[in-house]
Amino acid sequence: MKECIHQIKQVLPPKSWSEDPDIIAPYLQEWRGRWQGQTPFLLLPGTTSETADMVKICAAHKTPLTTQGGNTGLVGGQIPQGEVLLSTLRMNKVSTPNLDDMSLVCGAGATLQAVQEAASKAKVLFPLSLASQGSCTIGGNLATNAGGVHVLKYGTAGELVLGLEAVLADGSIFHGLNTLRKDNTGYDLSRLLVGAEGTLGIITAATLKLSPKPQTIVRALVALESPTKALQLLGMARGGGHLSMFELMARIGLDYVTRYIPGQTNPFAKPAPYYVLIEWEFEQSALKNWCENILAAALEAGVITDAVIAKNGAEADKLLSLRENISAAQKPIGATIKHDISVPITRVPDFIRRADLAVLKHVPGCRPLSFGHFGDGNIHYNIGQPENMSGEKFMALEPQINDIVYDIVDALAGSISAEHGIGILKTAQLQKRADPTKLRTMRQIKKALDPDNIMNPRVLEV
Ligand SMILES: Cc1cc2nc3c(=O)[nH]c(=O)nc-3n(C[C@H](O)[C@H](O)[C@H](O)COP(=O)(O)OP(=O)(O)OC[C@H]3O[C@@H](n4cnc5c(N)ncnc54)[C@H](O)[C@@H]3O)c2cc1C
């Protein structure tokens, strides 16, 4: 590795790398404190060709590297453990949207928010929306095939990309930055890099697909008794194809947000076991009555017990921030064991009921919290430590609790990672549960594209 670092320092300008521990330190911190990274050397390429030069040198010395975007990933793949660390943050240029092609080109290090803002300025929409959007990057979004709150209507990050530019493990550049909507010329390399979590190459730029901006957005928070009622409501709310968000929150989640995040309040006087944040988008103005009628019918039928509809943008933002703060609001409660699972949408109530019963039986007093993208069948199932147990003792139970939760997911034909990826957190579970043919094929692809295993070598570990 020493020789590799020496050579990079000879070839690349000083602003494109650093050995200064003070500069490197923030890149090594995982925001929840779950992983502490280590690296002797930070690469900060400003262009694709600099990235290619760096990778070529690493490849020649068989020196492993870890790629990092905004460092908001939740499964540890972006945190190096001794490898060279390559940050994409300097490759952050966002082009002006092309409104004829309805596309936009950006560097992999551009934040999702910068892309959203560029689209919005041109009166169009880039619909990917995550609570981490101020920090996460387009490269990270694509490498993890991120989901978020608008998948229901617009699809995952991978469905919003037209083409990619990337540096492969031998340092060659894949020039796939096209704006084609149709391109059936063999294997889709851009698509292969999506969700690969940096194990097959470094994404350096992307062409993204834009959508027309909705004229009216109606957002509401409803109170209801159970996930089964939420499923009934989803059926009622979907009509007309306007539904763009359907997010479940168990009461305990909203309680954490109102208790621990300043300025947050529950708009209902009486607490309910569950809440759903709903959003409808319309290309024409003022279809608020249409939404009110759906909620009135749901109230009448006993599907929901209460509802508030945002009267303006500020109120709509307030409702969304209740949902977006759930992750941050769990930090003060101590240790949490987190799962990001998906099951067929109709099985979500069954999953929550079975998982709650099973984990409470295994660890009495633990605090299960279900929240997230109910409309996609994707639930973040987080379990807080019991108040009378130490965090360490609780975390020692993580392997058993994971098996309990993932056995239920398997029984319901679901996935152990809906949108966060495998990273280093779930490699053992992937080996244990994935289809053997899929695993074997993944290994063959990895071997073909990265024979010396230098790209994010600890991630996926196929
Ligand atoms: C508060 C909060 C809310 C979140 N909500 C959601 C959500 O709703 N939906 C969701 O899907 N995720 C969510 N996440 C997880 C996270 O934000 C996403 O996974 C995001 O896509 C990661 O982007 P990043 O730039 O931070 O990537 P990083 O964390 O830096 O990296 C993540 C992975 O991608 C790889 N990678 C990064 N950039 C590149 C690149 N250019 N080329 C190749 N590989 C690369 C890394 O090596 C690593 O394996 C949330 C996270 C937080 C903290």
XYZ file of C-alpha atoms and ligand atoms in Angstrom:
515
model
C 0.000 0.000 0.000
C 2.906 2.347 0.832
C 4.209 2.111 -2.754
C 0.717 2.763 -4.129
C 0.265 5.871 -1.980
C 3.718 7.107 -2.944
C 2.906 6.752 -6.645
C -0.473 8.512 -6.338
C 1.266 11.431 -4.602
C 3.726 11.639 -7.486
C 1.044 11.627 -10.193
C -1.962 13.494 -8.754
C -2.060 17.114 -7.530
C -2.052 17.668 -3.735
C -5.659 18.904 -3.668
C -6.737 15.457 -4.904
C -5.501 13.517 -1.888
C -4.759 13.905 1.813
C -2.790 12.187 4.550
C -3.736 14.757 7.185
C -5.531 12.933 10.057
C -7.576 16.081 10.849
C -8.890 16.268 7.286
C -9.506 12.524 7.132
C -11.236 12.202 10.538
C -14.795 13.301 9.553
C -14.873 10.771 6.710
C -14.298 7.973 9.204
C -17.243 8.714 11.474
C -20.518 6.907 10.868
C -23.254 9.341 11.933
C -24.820 6.983 14.496
C -21.410 5.978 15.891
C -21.922 2.342 14.906
C -18.676 2.001 12.919
C -15.358 3.781 13.373
C -13.304 3.794 10.184
C -9.570 3.662 9.542
C -7.536 4.651 6.508
C -3.985 5.821 5.856
C -4.963 7.857 2.786
C -7.887 9.866 1.394
C -8.418 10.313 -2.348
C -10.402 13.361 -3.455
C -10.647 13.190 -7.259
C -12.084 16.255 -8.978
C -12.803 14.520 -12.295
C -13.517 11.136 -13.829
C -10.081 10.985 -15.405
C -8.399 11.652 -12.049
C -10.517 8.862 -10.576
C -9.384 6.552 -13.376
C -5.703 7.457 -12.769
C -6.075 6.693 -9.076
C -7.829 3.371 -9.642
C -5.225 2.314 -12.219
C -2.473 2.830 -9.634
C -4.476 0.990 -6.948
C -5.124 -1.859 -9.398
C -1.433 -2.135 -10.287
C -0.580 -2.509 -6.590
C -3.692 -4.578 -5.777
C -4.496 -1.942 -3.162
C -8.127 -2.116 -1.978
C -10.248 1.022 -1.843
C -13.573 2.017 -0.353
C -15.764 4.570 -2.098
C -17.703 7.138 -0.103
C -20.335 9.681 -1.154
C -22.278 11.577 1.492
C -21.551 9.010 4.246
C -25.236 8.593 5.134
C -25.426 4.878 4.320
C -26.965 2.727 7.033
C -25.156 -0.580 6.479
C -21.517 0.487 6.881
C -20.289 0.001 3.284
C -18.817 3.511 3.024
C -16.596 3.255 6.111
C -13.048 1.983 5.344
C -11.308 -0.475 7.639
C -7.739 0.077 6.499
C -8.418 0.468 2.756
C -7.654 3.675 0.860
C -10.771 5.872 0.984
C -12.034 7.589 -2.168
C -14.525 10.412 -1.645
C -16.608 11.572 -4.614
C -17.601 14.869 -2.982
C -15.497 17.063 -5.294
C -17.265 15.691 -8.385
C -20.417 17.639 -7.603
C -21.292 19.605 -10.735
C -24.990 19.746 -11.656
C -25.857 20.747 -15.231
C -28.868 22.816 -16.247
C -31.792 20.473 -16.961
C -32.413 19.616 -20.598
C -36.166 20.187 -20.852
C -36.479 18.619 -24.309
C -35.005 15.332 -23.133
C -36.342 15.842 -19.590
C -32.927 14.894 -18.240
C -30.099 16.300 -16.162
C -26.427 15.329 -15.918
C -24.588 15.560 -12.615
C -21.376 14.450 -10.965
C -21.665 11.502 -8.587
C -20.759 13.736 -5.637
C -23.670 16.160 -6.150
C -26.060 16.005 -3.241
C -29.585 14.816 -3.910
C -30.841 18.176 -2.667
C -28.666 20.097 -5.156
C -30.177 18.024 -7.967
C -33.721 18.536 -6.656
C -33.087 22.288 -6.475
C -31.662 22.462 -10.011
C -34.735 20.625 -11.301
C -37.108 22.804 -9.305
C -35.443 25.977 -10.608
C -36.231 24.780 -14.134
C -39.853 24.065 -13.024
C -39.490 20.298 -13.300
C -39.141 17.563 -10.707
C -36.455 15.086 -9.695
C -38.705 12.991 -7.476
C -36.252 10.953 -5.377
C -36.815 12.120 -1.806
C -35.012 10.911 1.343
C -34.632 12.434 4.796
C -30.839 12.427 4.185
C -31.101 14.417 0.931
C -29.048 17.388 2.161
C -25.980 15.129 2.545
C -26.430 11.958 0.480
C -25.041 12.012 -3.064
C -26.409 10.841 -6.387
C -23.541 8.327 -6.627
C -24.497 6.901 -3.230
C -28.196 6.920 -4.146
C -27.474 4.897 -7.264
C -24.923 2.598 -5.638
C -27.540 1.694 -3.003
C -30.539 1.974 -5.352
C -32.111 4.256 -2.746
C -35.865 4.329 -2.232
C -37.458 7.022 -0.078
C -40.964 8.360 0.184
C -41.888 8.711 -3.511
C -41.103 5.212 -4.796
C -44.836 4.521 -4.805
C -45.287 6.883 -7.746
C -41.846 7.353 -9.343
C -39.793 4.245 -8.528
C -36.386 3.777 -6.883
C -33.171 5.668 -7.765
C -32.348 2.993 -10.329
C -35.592 3.708 -12.179
C -34.715 7.403 -12.376
C -31.389 7.022 -14.180
C -30.876 6.997 -17.938
C -27.149 6.292 -17.986
C -23.956 6.296 -15.936
C -20.308 7.101 -16.243
C -18.084 4.929 -14.051
C -14.522 3.851 -13.426
C -14.128 0.082 -13.299
C -11.671 -1.889 -11.178
C -8.903 -1.858 -13.813
C -9.150 1.924 -14.146
C -11.036 1.903 -17.454
C -13.859 4.387 -17.918
C -17.353 3.233 -18.875
C -18.888 6.055 -20.960
C -22.594 5.383 -20.452
C -23.861 8.932 -19.916
C -26.614 8.803 -22.515
C -30.140 10.195 -22.518
C -31.720 7.255 -24.329
C -35.058 5.985 -23.097
C -34.552 2.809 -25.074
C -31.256 0.977 -25.584
C -31.357 -2.775 -26.032
C -27.757 -3.410 -26.996
C -26.897 -6.272 -24.696
C -26.144 -6.268 -20.982
C -27.102 -3.015 -19.284
C -23.884 -2.037 -17.489
C -25.425 1.101 -15.955
C -28.156 -1.037 -14.427
C -25.561 -3.534 -13.145
C -23.749 -0.783 -11.224
C -27.020 0.342 -9.620
C -27.370 -1.355 -6.239
C -23.847 -2.853 -6.501
C -22.803 -0.751 -3.463
C -19.494 0.225 -5.046
C -18.279 -3.360 -5.472
C -18.123 -3.289 -9.284
C -16.933 0.239 -9.998
C -17.015 3.880 -8.970
C -19.902 5.867 -10.413
C -18.530 9.279 -11.402
C -21.549 10.883 -13.131
C -25.158 10.147 -14.038
C -27.865 11.244 -16.450
C -31.095 11.459 -14.482
C -34.700 11.315 -15.640
C -36.891 14.321 -14.788
C -40.675 14.480 -14.403
C -43.241 17.246 -14.789
C -43.720 19.151 -11.549
C -47.132 18.575 -9.958
C -49.210 21.730 -9.636
C -50.926 20.765 -6.435
C -49.778 18.597 -3.558
C -52.189 17.604 -0.816
C -50.677 16.147 2.338
C -52.573 14.680 5.289
C -51.821 12.852 8.519
C -54.407 10.329 9.647
C -54.806 8.391 12.861
C -55.826 4.748 12.787
C -56.077 1.656 14.946
C -53.894 -0.889 13.164
C -51.764 -1.771 10.119
C -54.772 -3.725 8.798
C -56.731 -0.453 8.708
C -53.776 1.173 6.965
C -53.985 -1.480 4.248
C -57.705 -0.731 3.793
C -56.929 2.979 3.584
C -54.227 2.353 0.974
C -56.852 0.704 -1.239
C -59.135 3.739 -0.858
C -56.364 6.334 -1.339
C -54.852 4.805 -4.481
C -57.801 5.492 -6.810
C -57.063 7.885 -9.692
C -53.297 7.216 -9.625
C -52.530 10.413 -7.684
C -51.092 8.797 -4.547
C -47.420 9.747 -4.140
C -46.682 8.925 -0.484
C -48.113 6.484 2.060
C -45.932 6.301 5.171
C -46.807 4.362 8.313
C -45.701 5.457 11.789
C -46.376 3.494 14.968
C -47.344 5.713 17.879
C -44.031 5.165 19.693
C -42.198 6.743 16.731
C -44.254 9.911 16.844
C -43.840 9.986 20.628
C -40.028 9.933 20.230
C -40.156 12.732 17.662
C -42.330 15.010 19.783
C -40.284 14.242 22.917
C -36.752 14.523 21.518
C -36.870 16.812 18.482
C -37.434 20.492 19.337
C -40.450 22.177 17.757
C -42.317 18.982 16.794
C -45.919 18.461 17.923
C -48.521 15.763 17.390
C -51.450 17.521 15.682
C -54.014 15.174 17.278
C -55.383 15.788 20.766
C -55.820 12.054 21.374
C -52.969 9.650 20.568
C -53.640 6.726 18.210
C -51.824 3.386 17.863
C -50.749 4.175 14.283
C -50.540 7.126 11.915
C -50.230 7.351 8.142
C -48.755 10.292 6.274
C -50.449 10.492 2.866
C -49.637 12.678 -0.096
C -51.476 13.072 -3.383
C -50.103 14.935 -6.387
C -52.173 16.541 -9.118
C -51.211 18.064 -12.406
C -54.203 20.381 -12.199
C -54.953 22.700 -9.282
C -57.189 22.274 -6.250
C -58.445 18.738 -6.065
C -58.483 19.053 -2.317
C -62.197 18.157 -2.167
C -61.406 14.871 -3.835
C -58.938 14.042 -1.028
C -61.297 15.278 1.671
C -64.005 12.980 0.313
C -61.704 9.953 0.505
C -60.760 10.742 4.092
C -64.411 11.434 5.029
C -65.405 8.058 3.549
C -62.554 6.374 5.477
C -63.722 8.045 8.701
C -67.327 7.020 8.056
C -66.267 3.410 7.384
C -64.212 3.267 10.607
C -60.950 2.835 8.667
C -59.410 5.922 10.265
C -60.213 7.639 13.537
C -59.027 11.184 12.752
C -57.296 13.234 10.054
C -55.614 16.584 9.498
C -55.059 17.986 6.019
C -52.299 20.564 5.623
C -53.760 23.930 4.666
C -50.572 25.343 3.171
C -46.950 24.523 2.348
C -45.712 25.264 5.867
C -48.222 22.850 7.399
C -47.384 20.228 4.782
C -43.659 20.556 5.652
C -44.495 20.160 9.355
C -46.347 16.911 8.732
C -43.466 15.563 6.627
C -40.898 16.525 9.250
C -42.674 14.307 11.817
C -41.944 11.345 9.559
C -38.464 12.491 8.553
C -37.308 12.925 12.140
C -38.128 9.407 13.272
C -34.578 8.118 12.589
C -32.908 10.981 14.484
C -35.410 10.762 17.356
C -34.396 7.180 18.146
C -30.843 8.136 19.075
C -31.672 9.311 22.628
C -33.532 6.101 23.533
C -30.265 4.127 23.525
C -29.383 1.048 21.497
C -31.642 0.027 18.633
C -31.537 -3.042 16.418
C -32.667 -1.979 12.965
C -34.201 -3.819 10.051
C -35.167 -2.544 6.614
C -37.430 -5.226 5.247
C -40.023 -5.597 2.543
C -42.868 -8.056 2.138
C -45.767 -8.132 -0.327
C -47.898 -5.092 0.556
C -50.851 -7.216 1.678
C -48.591 -9.038 4.165
C -47.346 -5.899 5.987
C -49.970 -6.132 8.784
C -49.139 -9.810 9.204
C -45.401 -9.037 9.377
C -45.837 -6.342 12.040
C -48.147 -8.501 14.167
C -45.888 -11.566 14.006
C -42.645 -9.639 14.521
C -43.995 -7.639 17.500
C -45.220 -10.812 19.211
C -41.972 -12.694 18.559
C -39.497 -9.994 19.649
C -41.487 -9.081 22.755
C -41.566 -12.753 23.733
C -37.785 -13.027 23.223
C -36.882 -9.759 24.975
C -39.714 -8.608 27.268
C -39.775 -4.840 27.595
C -38.064 -4.155 24.262
C -39.607 -1.369 22.186
C -40.496 -2.364 18.617
C -41.146 0.520 16.236
C -42.579 -0.007 12.746
C -42.430 2.909 10.363
C -41.763 3.702 6.751
C -42.866 3.047 3.247
C -46.047 1.006 3.795
C -47.181 1.770 0.239
C -44.141 -0.150 -1.103
C -44.388 -2.973 1.453
C -41.158 -1.608 3.000
C -41.082 -1.291 6.779
C -38.223 -0.065 8.936
C -38.559 -2.378 11.888
C -36.421 -1.012 14.706
C -36.306 -2.435 18.202
C -35.231 -0.195 21.075
C -33.472 -1.560 24.147
C -35.679 -2.218 27.198
C -35.379 0.629 29.689
C -34.072 -1.765 32.353
C -31.370 -3.401 30.217
C -27.956 -2.066 29.229
C -27.319 -1.208 25.581
C -24.437 -3.702 25.434
C -26.516 -6.560 26.794
C -29.262 -5.737 24.339
C -26.932 -5.498 21.330
C -25.480 -8.908 22.238
C -28.927 -10.274 21.363
C -28.804 -8.776 17.853
C -27.965 -12.020 15.971
C -30.866 -13.848 17.615
C -33.279 -10.959 17.061
C -32.209 -10.669 13.430
C -32.913 -14.340 12.880
C -36.349 -14.009 14.477
C -37.260 -11.035 12.265
C -35.721 -12.403 9.050
C -37.331 -15.843 9.517
C -40.700 -14.060 9.489
C -39.651 -12.066 6.414
C -38.654 -15.295 4.636
C -41.922 -16.966 5.632
C -43.784 -14.040 4.030
C -41.661 -14.167 0.826
C -40.003 -10.824 1.603
C -36.545 -9.247 1.422
C -34.056 -8.654 4.271
C -32.945 -5.385 2.664
C -35.557 -3.291 0.911
C -33.597 -0.106 0.280
C -30.458 0.276 2.433
C -28.412 -2.521 0.860
C -26.240 -5.229 2.420
C -23.047 -3.265 3.177
C -21.013 -4.996 5.847
C -23.978 -5.292 8.205
C -25.952 -7.996 6.451
C -23.324 -10.055 4.610
C -23.838 -13.162 6.776
C -27.623 -12.961 6.396
C -27.225 -12.605 2.614
C -25.079 -15.759 2.482
C -27.581 -17.588 4.623
C -30.790 -16.558 2.889
C -30.162 -15.605 -0.745
C -31.028 -17.924 -3.588
C -27.879 -20.065 -4.241
C -27.981 -19.439 -7.998
C -28.193 -15.706 -7.409
C -25.221 -15.834 -5.007
C -23.124 -17.908 -7.411
C -23.907 -15.530 -10.289
C -23.070 -12.496 -8.158
C -19.693 -14.085 -7.317
C -18.990 -14.723 -11.006
C -19.871 -11.121 -11.940
C -17.657 -9.761 -9.168
C -14.767 -11.998 -10.256
C -15.164 -10.941 -13.894
C -15.223 -7.189 -13.175
C -12.918 -7.042 -10.166
C -10.653 -10.141 -10.210
C -8.336 -8.795 -7.471
C -11.237 -7.759 -5.230
C -10.066 -4.169 -4.746
C -13.455 -2.387 -4.976
C -15.163 -2.184 -1.558
C -13.776 -5.650 -0.717
C -15.708 -6.102 2.541
C -19.086 -5.074 1.104
C -21.567 -7.789 0.034
C -18.737 -10.371 0.418
C -20.152 -12.663 -2.187
C -31.846 10.196 8.161
C -31.641 9.191 7.065
C -32.725 8.815 6.278
C -32.555 7.904 5.234
N -33.643 7.557 4.486
C -33.483 6.693 3.471
C -34.612 6.324 2.673
O -35.737 6.768 2.874
N -34.400 5.471 1.661
C -33.158 4.940 1.381
O -33.034 4.173 0.429
N -32.086 5.264 2.154
C -32.222 6.110 3.169
N -31.137 6.434 3.947
C -29.825 5.802 3.681
C -28.865 6.638 2.806
O -29.122 7.994 2.876
C -28.923 6.179 1.370
O -28.471 4.845 1.310
C -28.102 7.016 0.398
O -28.450 6.585 -0.906
C -26.598 6.887 0.580
O -25.953 7.912 -0.173
P -24.519 8.456 0.266
O -24.046 9.382 -0.778
O -24.556 8.991 1.641
O -23.673 7.113 0.197
P -22.568 6.596 1.232
O -23.151 6.406 2.565
O -21.353 7.417 1.157
O -22.276 5.163 0.581
C -23.238 4.149 0.569
C -22.733 2.975 -0.288
O -22.627 3.386 -1.642
C -21.271 3.290 -2.103
N -21.020 4.479 -2.934
C -21.199 5.794 -2.595
N -20.933 6.577 -3.642
C -20.577 5.761 -4.658
C -20.180 5.985 -6.011
N -20.096 7.199 -6.526
N -19.876 4.898 -6.789
C -19.951 3.648 -6.278
N -20.308 3.382 -5.014
C -20.624 4.428 -4.211
C -20.426 3.248 -0.834
O -19.206 2.578 -1.060
C -21.343 2.497 0.114
O -21.254 1.120 -0.123
C -31.274 7.345 4.994
C -30.183 7.723 5.788
C -30.360 8.637 6.807
C -29.169 9.029 7.615
